[in-house]
XYZ file of C-alpha atoms in Angstrom:
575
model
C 0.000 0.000 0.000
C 3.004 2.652 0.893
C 3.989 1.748 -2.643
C 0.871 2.615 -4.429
C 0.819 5.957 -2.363
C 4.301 6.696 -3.629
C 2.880 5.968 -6.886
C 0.633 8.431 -7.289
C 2.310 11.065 -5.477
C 4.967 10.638 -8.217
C 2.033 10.906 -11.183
C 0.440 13.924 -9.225
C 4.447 15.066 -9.208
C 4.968 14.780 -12.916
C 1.620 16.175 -13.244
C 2.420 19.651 -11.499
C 5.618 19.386 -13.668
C 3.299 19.395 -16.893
C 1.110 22.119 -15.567
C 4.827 24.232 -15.306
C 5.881 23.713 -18.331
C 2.476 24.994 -19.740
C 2.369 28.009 -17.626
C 6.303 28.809 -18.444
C 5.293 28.258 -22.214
C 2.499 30.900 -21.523
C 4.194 33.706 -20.107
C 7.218 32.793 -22.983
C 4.116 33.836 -25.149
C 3.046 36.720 -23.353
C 6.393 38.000 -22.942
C 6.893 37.673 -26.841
C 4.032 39.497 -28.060
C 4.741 42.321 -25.035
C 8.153 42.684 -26.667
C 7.066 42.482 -30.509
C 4.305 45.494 -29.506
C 7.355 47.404 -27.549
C 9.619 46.909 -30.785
C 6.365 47.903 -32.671
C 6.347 51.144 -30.967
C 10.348 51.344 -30.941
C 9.755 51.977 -34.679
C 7.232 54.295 -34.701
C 9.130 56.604 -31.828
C 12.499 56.102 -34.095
C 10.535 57.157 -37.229
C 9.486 60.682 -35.055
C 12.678 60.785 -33.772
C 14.099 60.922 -36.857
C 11.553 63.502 -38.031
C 12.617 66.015 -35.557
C 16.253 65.356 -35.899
C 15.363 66.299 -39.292
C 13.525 69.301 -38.249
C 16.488 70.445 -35.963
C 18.847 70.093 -38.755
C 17.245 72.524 -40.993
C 18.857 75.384 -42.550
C 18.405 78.817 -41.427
C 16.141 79.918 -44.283
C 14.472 76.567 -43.974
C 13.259 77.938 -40.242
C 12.464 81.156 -41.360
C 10.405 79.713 -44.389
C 8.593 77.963 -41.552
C 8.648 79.764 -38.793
C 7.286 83.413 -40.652
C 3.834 81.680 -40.345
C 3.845 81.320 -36.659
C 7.048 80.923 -34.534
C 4.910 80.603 -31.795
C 3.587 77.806 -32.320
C 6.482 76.156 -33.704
C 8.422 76.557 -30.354
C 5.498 75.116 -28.866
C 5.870 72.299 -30.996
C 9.502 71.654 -30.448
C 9.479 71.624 -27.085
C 6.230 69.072 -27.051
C 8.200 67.056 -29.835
C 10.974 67.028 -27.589
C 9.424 65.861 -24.368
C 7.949 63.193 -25.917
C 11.265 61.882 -27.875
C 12.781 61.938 -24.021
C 9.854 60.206 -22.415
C 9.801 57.430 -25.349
C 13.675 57.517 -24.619
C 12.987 56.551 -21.480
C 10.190 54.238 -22.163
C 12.413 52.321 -24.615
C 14.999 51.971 -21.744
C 12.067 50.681 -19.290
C 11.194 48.299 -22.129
C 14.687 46.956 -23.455
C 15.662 46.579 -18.957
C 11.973 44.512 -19.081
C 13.304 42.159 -21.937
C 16.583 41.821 -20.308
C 14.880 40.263 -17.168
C 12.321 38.584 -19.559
C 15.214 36.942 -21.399
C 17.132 35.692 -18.222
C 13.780 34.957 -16.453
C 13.090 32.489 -19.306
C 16.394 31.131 -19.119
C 16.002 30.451 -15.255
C 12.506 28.724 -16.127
C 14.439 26.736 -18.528
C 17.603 25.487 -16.177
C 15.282 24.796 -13.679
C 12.543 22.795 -15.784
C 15.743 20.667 -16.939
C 16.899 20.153 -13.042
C 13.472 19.068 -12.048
C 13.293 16.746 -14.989
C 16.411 15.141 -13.827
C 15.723 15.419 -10.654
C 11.887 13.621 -11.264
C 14.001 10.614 -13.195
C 16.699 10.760 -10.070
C 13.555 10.121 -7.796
C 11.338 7.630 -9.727
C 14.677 5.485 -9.738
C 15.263 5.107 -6.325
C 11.752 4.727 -5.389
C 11.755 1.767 -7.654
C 14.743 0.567 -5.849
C 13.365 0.852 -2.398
C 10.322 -0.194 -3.230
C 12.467 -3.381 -4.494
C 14.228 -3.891 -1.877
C 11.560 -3.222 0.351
C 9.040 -6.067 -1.297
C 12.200 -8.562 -0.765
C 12.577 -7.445 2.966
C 8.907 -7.840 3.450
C 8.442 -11.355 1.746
C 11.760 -12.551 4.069
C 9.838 -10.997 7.337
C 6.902 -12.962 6.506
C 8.661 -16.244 5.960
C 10.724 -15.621 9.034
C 6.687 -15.057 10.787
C 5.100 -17.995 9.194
C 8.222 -19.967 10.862
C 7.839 -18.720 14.350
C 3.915 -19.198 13.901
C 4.677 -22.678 13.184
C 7.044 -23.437 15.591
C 4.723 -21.753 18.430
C 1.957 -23.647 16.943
C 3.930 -26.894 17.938
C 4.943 -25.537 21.232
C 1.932 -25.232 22.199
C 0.541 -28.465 20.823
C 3.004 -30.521 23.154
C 2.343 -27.744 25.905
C -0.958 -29.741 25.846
C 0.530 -33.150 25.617
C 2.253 -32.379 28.835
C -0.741 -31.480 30.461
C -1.632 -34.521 29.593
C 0.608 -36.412 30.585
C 0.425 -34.570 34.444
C -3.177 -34.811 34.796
C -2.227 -38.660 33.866
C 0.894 -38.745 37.221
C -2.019 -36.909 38.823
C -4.595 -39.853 38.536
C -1.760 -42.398 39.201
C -0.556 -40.551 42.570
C -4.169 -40.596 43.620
C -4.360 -44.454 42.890
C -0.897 -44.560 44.814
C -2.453 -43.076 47.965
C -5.890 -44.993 47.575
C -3.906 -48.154 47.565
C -1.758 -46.787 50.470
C -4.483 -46.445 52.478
C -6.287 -50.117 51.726
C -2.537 -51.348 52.775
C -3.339 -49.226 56.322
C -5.840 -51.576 57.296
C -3.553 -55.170 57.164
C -0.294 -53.292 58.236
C -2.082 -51.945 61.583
C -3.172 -55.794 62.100
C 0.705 -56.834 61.641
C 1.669 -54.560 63.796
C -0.640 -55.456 66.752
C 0.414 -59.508 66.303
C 3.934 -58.107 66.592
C 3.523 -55.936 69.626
C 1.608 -59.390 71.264
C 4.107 -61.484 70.224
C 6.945 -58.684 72.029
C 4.682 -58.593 75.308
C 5.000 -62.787 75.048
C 8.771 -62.064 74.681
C 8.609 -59.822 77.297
C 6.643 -61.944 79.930
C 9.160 -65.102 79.004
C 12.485 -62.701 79.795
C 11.087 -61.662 83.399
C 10.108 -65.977 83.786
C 13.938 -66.573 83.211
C 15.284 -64.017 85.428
C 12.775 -65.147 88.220
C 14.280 -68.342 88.012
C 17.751 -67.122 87.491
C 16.738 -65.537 91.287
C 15.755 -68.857 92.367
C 18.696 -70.516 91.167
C 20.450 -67.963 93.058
C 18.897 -68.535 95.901
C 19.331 -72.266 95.992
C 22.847 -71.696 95.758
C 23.137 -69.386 98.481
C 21.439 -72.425 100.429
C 23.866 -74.687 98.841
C 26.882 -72.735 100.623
C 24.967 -72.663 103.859
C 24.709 -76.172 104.045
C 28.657 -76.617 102.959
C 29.234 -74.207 105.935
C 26.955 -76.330 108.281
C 28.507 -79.217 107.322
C 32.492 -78.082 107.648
C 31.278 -76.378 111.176
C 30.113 -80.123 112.395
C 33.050 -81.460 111.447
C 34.772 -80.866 114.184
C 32.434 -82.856 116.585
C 32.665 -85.309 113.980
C 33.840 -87.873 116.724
C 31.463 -86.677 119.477
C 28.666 -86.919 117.102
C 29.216 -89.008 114.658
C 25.789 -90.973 114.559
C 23.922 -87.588 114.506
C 26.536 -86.856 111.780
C 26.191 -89.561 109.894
C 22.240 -88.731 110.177
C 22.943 -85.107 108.941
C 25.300 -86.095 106.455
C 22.901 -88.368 104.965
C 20.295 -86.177 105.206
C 22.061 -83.560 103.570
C 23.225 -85.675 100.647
C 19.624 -86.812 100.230
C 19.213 -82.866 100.296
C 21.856 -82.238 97.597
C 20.551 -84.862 95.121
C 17.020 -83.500 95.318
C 18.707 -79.882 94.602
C 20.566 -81.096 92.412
C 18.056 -82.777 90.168
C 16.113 -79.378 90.722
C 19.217 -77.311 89.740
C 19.342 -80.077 86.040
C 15.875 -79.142 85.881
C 15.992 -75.956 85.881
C 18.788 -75.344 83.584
C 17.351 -77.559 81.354
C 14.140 -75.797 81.424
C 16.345 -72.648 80.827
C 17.688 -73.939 78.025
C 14.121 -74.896 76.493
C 13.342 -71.408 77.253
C 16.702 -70.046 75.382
C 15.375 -71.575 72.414
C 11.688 -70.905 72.000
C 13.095 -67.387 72.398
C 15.709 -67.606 69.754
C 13.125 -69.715 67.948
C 10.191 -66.261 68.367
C 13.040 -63.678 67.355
C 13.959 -65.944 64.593
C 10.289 -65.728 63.276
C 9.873 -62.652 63.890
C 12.692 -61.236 61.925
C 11.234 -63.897 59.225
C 8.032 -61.994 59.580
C 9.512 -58.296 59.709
C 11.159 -59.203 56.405
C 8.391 -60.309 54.612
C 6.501 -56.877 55.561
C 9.742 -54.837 54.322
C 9.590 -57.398 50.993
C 5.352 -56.883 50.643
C 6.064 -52.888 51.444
C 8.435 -53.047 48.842
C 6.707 -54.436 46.301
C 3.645 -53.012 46.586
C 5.606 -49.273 46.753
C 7.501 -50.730 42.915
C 4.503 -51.796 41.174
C 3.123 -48.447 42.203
C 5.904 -46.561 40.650
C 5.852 -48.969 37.886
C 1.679 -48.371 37.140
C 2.281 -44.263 37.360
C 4.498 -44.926 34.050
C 2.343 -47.812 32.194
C -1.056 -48.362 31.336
C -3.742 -51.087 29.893
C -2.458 -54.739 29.482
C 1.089 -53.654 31.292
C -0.085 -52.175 34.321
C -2.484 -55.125 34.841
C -0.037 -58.010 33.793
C 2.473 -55.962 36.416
C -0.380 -56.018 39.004
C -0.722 -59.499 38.865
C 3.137 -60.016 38.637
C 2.598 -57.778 42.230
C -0.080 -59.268 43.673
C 2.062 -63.131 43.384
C 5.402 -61.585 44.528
C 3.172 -60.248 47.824
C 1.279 -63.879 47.944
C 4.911 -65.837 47.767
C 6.744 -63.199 49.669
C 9.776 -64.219 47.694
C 12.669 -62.225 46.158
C 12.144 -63.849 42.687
C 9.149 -61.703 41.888
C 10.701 -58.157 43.178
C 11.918 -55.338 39.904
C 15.224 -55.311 39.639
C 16.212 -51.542 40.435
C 19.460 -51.576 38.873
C 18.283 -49.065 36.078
C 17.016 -46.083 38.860
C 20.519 -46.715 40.393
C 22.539 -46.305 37.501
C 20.056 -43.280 36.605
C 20.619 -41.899 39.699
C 24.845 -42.378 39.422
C 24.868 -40.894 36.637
C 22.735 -37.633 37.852
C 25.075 -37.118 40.456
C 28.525 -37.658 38.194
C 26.698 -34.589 36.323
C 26.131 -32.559 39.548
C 29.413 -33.560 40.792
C 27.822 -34.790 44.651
C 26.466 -37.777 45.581
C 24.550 -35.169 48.441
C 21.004 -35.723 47.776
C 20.401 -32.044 48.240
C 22.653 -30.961 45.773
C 21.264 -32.840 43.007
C 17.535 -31.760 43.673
C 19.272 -27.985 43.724
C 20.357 -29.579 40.474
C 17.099 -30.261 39.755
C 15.356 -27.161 40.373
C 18.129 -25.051 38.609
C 16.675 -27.111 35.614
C 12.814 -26.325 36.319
C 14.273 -22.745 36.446
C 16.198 -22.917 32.957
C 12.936 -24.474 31.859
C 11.193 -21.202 33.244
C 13.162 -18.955 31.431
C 12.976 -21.186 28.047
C 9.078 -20.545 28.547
C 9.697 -16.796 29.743
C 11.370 -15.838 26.087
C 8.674 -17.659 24.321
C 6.476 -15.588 25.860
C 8.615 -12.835 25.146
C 8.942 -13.987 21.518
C 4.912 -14.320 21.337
C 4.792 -10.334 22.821
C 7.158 -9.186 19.796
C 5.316 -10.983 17.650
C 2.103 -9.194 18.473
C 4.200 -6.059 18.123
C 5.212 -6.968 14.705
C 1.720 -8.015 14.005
C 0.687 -4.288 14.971
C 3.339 -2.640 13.143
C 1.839 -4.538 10.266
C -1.255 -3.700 10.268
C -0.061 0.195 10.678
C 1.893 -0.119 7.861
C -0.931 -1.278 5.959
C -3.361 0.963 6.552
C -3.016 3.625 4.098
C -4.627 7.269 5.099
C -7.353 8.862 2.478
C -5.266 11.940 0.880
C -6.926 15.063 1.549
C -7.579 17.119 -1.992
C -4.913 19.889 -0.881
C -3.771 22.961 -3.343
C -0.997 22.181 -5.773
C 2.141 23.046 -3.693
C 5.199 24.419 -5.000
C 8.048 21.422 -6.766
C 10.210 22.235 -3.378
C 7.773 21.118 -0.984
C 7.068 18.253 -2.832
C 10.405 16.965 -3.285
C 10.978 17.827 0.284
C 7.760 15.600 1.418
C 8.904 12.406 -0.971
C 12.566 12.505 0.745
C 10.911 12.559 4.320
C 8.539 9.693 3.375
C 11.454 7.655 1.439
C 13.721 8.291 4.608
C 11.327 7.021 6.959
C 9.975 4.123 4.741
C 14.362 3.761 5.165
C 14.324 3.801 8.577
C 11.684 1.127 9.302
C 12.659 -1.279 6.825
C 16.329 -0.894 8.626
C 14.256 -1.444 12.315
C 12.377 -4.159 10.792
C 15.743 -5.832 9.850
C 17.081 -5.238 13.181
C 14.629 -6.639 14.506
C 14.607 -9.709 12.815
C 17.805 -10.311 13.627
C 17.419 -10.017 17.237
C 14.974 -12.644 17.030
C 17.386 -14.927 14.939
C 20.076 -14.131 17.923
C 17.030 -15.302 20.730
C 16.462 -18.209 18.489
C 20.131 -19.311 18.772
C 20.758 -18.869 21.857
C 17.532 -20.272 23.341
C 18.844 -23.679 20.703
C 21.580 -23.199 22.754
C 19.962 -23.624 26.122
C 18.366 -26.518 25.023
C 21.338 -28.040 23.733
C 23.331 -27.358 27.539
C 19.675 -29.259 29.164
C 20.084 -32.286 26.530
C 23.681 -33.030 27.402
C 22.936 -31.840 30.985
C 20.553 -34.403 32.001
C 21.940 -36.825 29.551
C 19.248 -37.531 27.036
C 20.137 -39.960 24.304
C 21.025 -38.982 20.703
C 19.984 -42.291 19.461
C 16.876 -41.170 20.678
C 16.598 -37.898 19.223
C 17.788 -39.017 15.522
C 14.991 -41.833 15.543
C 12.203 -39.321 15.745
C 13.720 -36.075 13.819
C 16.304 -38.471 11.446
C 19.862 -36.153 12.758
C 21.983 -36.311 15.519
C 22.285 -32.431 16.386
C 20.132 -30.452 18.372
C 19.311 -27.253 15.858
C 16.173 -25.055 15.207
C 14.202 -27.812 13.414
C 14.797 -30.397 15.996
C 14.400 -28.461 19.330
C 10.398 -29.684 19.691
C 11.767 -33.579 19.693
C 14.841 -32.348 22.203
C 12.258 -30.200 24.483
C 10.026 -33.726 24.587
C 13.144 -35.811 24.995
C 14.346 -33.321 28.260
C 11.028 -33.834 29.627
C 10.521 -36.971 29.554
C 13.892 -37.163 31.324
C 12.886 -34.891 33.960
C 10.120 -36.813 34.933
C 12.075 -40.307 34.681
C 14.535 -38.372 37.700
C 10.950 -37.258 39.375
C 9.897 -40.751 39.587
C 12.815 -42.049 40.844
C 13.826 -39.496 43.459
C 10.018 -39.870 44.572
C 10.609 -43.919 45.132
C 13.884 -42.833 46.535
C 12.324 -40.897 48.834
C 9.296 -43.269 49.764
C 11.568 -46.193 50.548
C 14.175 -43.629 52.869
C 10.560 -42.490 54.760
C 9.368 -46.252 54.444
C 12.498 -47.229 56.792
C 12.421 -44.776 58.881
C 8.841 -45.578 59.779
C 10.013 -48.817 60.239
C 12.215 -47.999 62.925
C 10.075 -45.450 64.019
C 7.212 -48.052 64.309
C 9.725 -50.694 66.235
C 10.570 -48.132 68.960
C 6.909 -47.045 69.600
C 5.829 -50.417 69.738
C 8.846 -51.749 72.345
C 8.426 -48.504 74.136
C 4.600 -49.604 74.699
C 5.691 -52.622 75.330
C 7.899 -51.758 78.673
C 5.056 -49.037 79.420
C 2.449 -52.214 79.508
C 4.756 -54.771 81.051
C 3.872 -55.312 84.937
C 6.683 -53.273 87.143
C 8.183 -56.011 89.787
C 10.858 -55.658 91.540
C 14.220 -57.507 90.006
C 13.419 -57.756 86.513
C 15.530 -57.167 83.958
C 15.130 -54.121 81.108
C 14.447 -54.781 77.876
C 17.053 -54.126 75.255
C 14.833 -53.026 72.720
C 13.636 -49.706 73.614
C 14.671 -46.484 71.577
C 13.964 -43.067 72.548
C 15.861 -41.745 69.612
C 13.766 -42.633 66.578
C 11.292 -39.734 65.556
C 7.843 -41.149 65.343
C 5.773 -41.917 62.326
C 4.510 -39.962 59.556
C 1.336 -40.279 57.418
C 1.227 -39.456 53.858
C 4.878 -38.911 52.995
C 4.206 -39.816 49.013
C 1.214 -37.240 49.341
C 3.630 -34.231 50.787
C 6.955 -34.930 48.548
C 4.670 -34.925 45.537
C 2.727 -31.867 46.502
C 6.723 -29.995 47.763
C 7.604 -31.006 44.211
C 5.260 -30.272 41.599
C 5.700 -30.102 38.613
C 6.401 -26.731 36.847
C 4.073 -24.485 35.170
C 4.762 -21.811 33.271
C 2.589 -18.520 31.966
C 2.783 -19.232 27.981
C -0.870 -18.729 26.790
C -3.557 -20.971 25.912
C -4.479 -23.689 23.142
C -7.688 -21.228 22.681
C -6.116 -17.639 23.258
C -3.518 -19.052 20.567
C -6.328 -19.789 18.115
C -7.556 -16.506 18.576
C -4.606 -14.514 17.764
C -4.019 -16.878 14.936
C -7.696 -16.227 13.707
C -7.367 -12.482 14.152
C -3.756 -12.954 11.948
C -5.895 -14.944 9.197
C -8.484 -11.839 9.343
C -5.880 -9.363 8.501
C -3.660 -11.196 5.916
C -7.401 -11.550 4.499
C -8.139 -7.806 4.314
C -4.589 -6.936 3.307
């Protein structure tokens, strides 16, 4: 449209340079026929002149011939005669100075009707030129538009496949806590048959140390009765029958405590093992609930990243590995470990805490990635704007023909500034090529980063590089990583919280059991009490997931885009 306008402000140009020439041609006329009726006259004032030079130059009788009729009047006439010869004298002068500045007048007209020409042929060329050069810069703009418009478009078309795929981890966290709290129900009944089977424990340790008292005691007696019998000694002689009466009595005495003291040990012995035998089964028993806990916390983690025929052939694989409570049906977690290696040879710490800083410094870069593609979309609108501006052409207002120099003025302004924004324009677009490359750049430093595979990348966009037409299948490839580390930092997590309730769970229990045991005096303390584990917490999958969400970001919607893109259609349309 600017082109059109410069158009006809170039006919309406050579237009007013028509209507010059015809009004310079006029005037040449008018001046010509002024000048042929001042020559005209020239004559006729020569011709008198002449007369009265004649007249002057008469001889004496001549003069007298004439003048004997009246010299009166003849004076009179002289002297009119010669006033009028000066004033046409002077007249001529007027007239010859007029032609002079006629003649150079014309000449002036003529110089600058040729400069104007030039000039006109000057200005139509480098119009044509811009306006070249200006339809090359504008069909490169729009190509350089139509390919951030597409890549947006796909943006924003996995944009939605993520959401997706969260509102998916969503559903299978709920699941993960549903089934967490059906597991409540049989763990709370484990845990009561382990805190009776501790009291049991607990009510055979104070039986042995009763009779470990007894035995005591019995000894004690035992030395009493040595004593006894190495104090009658001595009347051994005086009192030997009643001796030999105590001494049988007393080895009577000894047999029967002795057979009591075999019976006891081997009673204590019995005991020794059923309570060897009870720890025994009870470590048996705390393994299998580690194993089951286990399990059931894998094929969880498993189902939040399968679905259909897998997650169900896993949940039976699950629900025979809890019925067997075996090691042959547990996941091998090999993989997560050698993930989770290799995550912290990038970080350079095996400090849990540095690689989630790790971690977040990611969600960040990710945040910025999203910020300048918002800040790509607001130029875009900009450009969009400028577009439309540029486009819209302004009625021209019938105005009096101006003079050539305000016209020539006018067309330099508008060329200069049609310049000028064709040279922002270009700057622009440049920028955006520099923000293209760099954010290709960021993306390439997050592939290598979190060590996404290339085999990977060139079996969905066929190349091995990460470049402007494969940074959608890199993005995809970096988030699926990210949410690989998620899940295994989450099970990571659940199985450090799962043994610490464990041992949480262990001490409460033991420390109920020495709270319910019956206080006597002599017994002996149980070994199993712990002060120093912190007690148990609920929902530990619930809060890590909900401390670590995933991250959102402010790029606009599937339906704002389709707006904008609808009102873009519109104006292309009308343009």
């Amino acid at each position: 449209m600017e082109e059109d306008a410069l158009r006809q402000r170039l006919t309406e140009a050579n237009t007013h340079l028509s209507q010059m020439r015809d009004e310079e041609k006029r005037v040449l006329r008018q001046r010509q026929q002024e000048l042929n009726n001042l020559k005209a006259e020239n004559d006729k004032l020569r011709d008198r002149l002449e007369e009265l030079r004649m007249l002057e130059c008469r001889s004496y009788t001549e003069q007298n011939t004439l003048d004997s009729g009246g010299a009166q009047l003849s004076s009179t006439r002289y002297r009119t005669a010669r006033d009028l010869v000066q004033r046409k004298q002077n007249e001529c002068g007027m007239a010859e100075s007029k032609l002079g500045l006629t003649e150079r007048h014309w000449r002036e007209l003529r110089r600058r009707r040729e400069q104007l020409r030039r000039e006109a042929l000057n200005r139509a060329a480098a119009v044509k030129t811009a306006e070249r050069h200006s339809r090359e810069e504008t069909t490169q703009t729009r190509h350089r538009l139509r390919t951030l418009e597409q890549y947006i478009e796909a943006e924003l078309e996995r944009l939605s496949g993520m959401a997706g795929r969260a509102k998916t981890l969503w559903a299978s966290i709920d699941a993960l806590l549903i089934a967490e709290a059906n597991f409540e129900k049989p763990y709370r009944l484990y845990e009561k048959n382990l805190l009776d089977k501790r009291k049991e424990m607990s009510f055979v340790v104070e039986i042995c140390n009763l009779v470990n008292e007894e035995r005591l005691t019995k000894l004690h007696e035992l030395e009493q009765l040595k004593a006894t019998v190495d104090a009658g000694s001595a009347m051994y002689k005086r009192v030997m029958d009643e001796l030999n009466e105590s001494l049988k009595v007393s080895e009577s005495q000894k047999k029967d405590h002795m057979d009591k003291v075999l019976q006891l040990q081997q009673s204590l012995r019995e005991v020794r093992r059923d309570r060897s035998r009870i720890e025994q089964s009870v470590e048996t028993f705390r393994g299998q609930i580690f194993r089951i806990e286990e399990t059931q916390s894998t094929t969880s983690v498993v189902q939040s990243t399968l679905t259909g025929k897998e997650s169900e052939r896993l949940l039976e694989v699950g629900a025979t590995a809890v019925n067997d409570t075996s090691e042959e049906g547990l996941p091998n977690f090999n993989d997560y470990e050698g993930i989770y290696e290799h995550l912290t040879q990038i970080v350079g710490s095996d400090n849990i805490e540095d690689v989630i800083g790790f971690l977040h410094n990611c969600n960040e870069m990710r945040f910025q990635l999203f910020s300048e593609l918002n800040y790509l979309n607001e130029q875009i609108r900009e450009i969009d704007q400028k577009r439309r501006k540029l486009t819209v052409v302004a009625p021209t207002e019938s105005a009096p023909p101006d003079p050539a120099r305000v016209k020539r003025v006018e067309l330099q302004d508008r060329l200069n500034a049609l310049k000028l924004e064709t040279k922002t324009l270009q700057e622009r677009s440049d920028d955006y090529d520099g923000l293209v490359n760099n954010l290709v750049g960021w993306v390439q430093f997050l592939f290598y980063a979190l060590g996404c595979r290339l085999a990977t990348l060139r079996e969905r966009a066929g190349v091995e590089k990460v470049s402007v037409g494969t940074v959608c299948e890199a993005l995809a490839l970096i988030d699926q990583r990210l949410e690989e580390y998620l899940v295994v930092f989450a099970q990571k997590e659940h199985q450090t919280h799962k043994h610490q309730q464990n041992g949480s769970q262990s001490s409460f229990s033991l420390h109920n059991a020495e709270l319910t045991r019956p206080q006597r005096s002599g017994s002996a303390l149980t070994i199993l009490h712990r002060t120093d584990l912190p007690k148990k917490e609920y929902n530990v999958v619930r809060n890590i997931v909900e401390g670590k969400a995933l991250p959102r970001s402010n790029i606009p919607s599937k339906l704002e885009y389709e707006e904008n893109t609808h009102e873009s259609k519109e104006n292309q349309i009308l343009r």
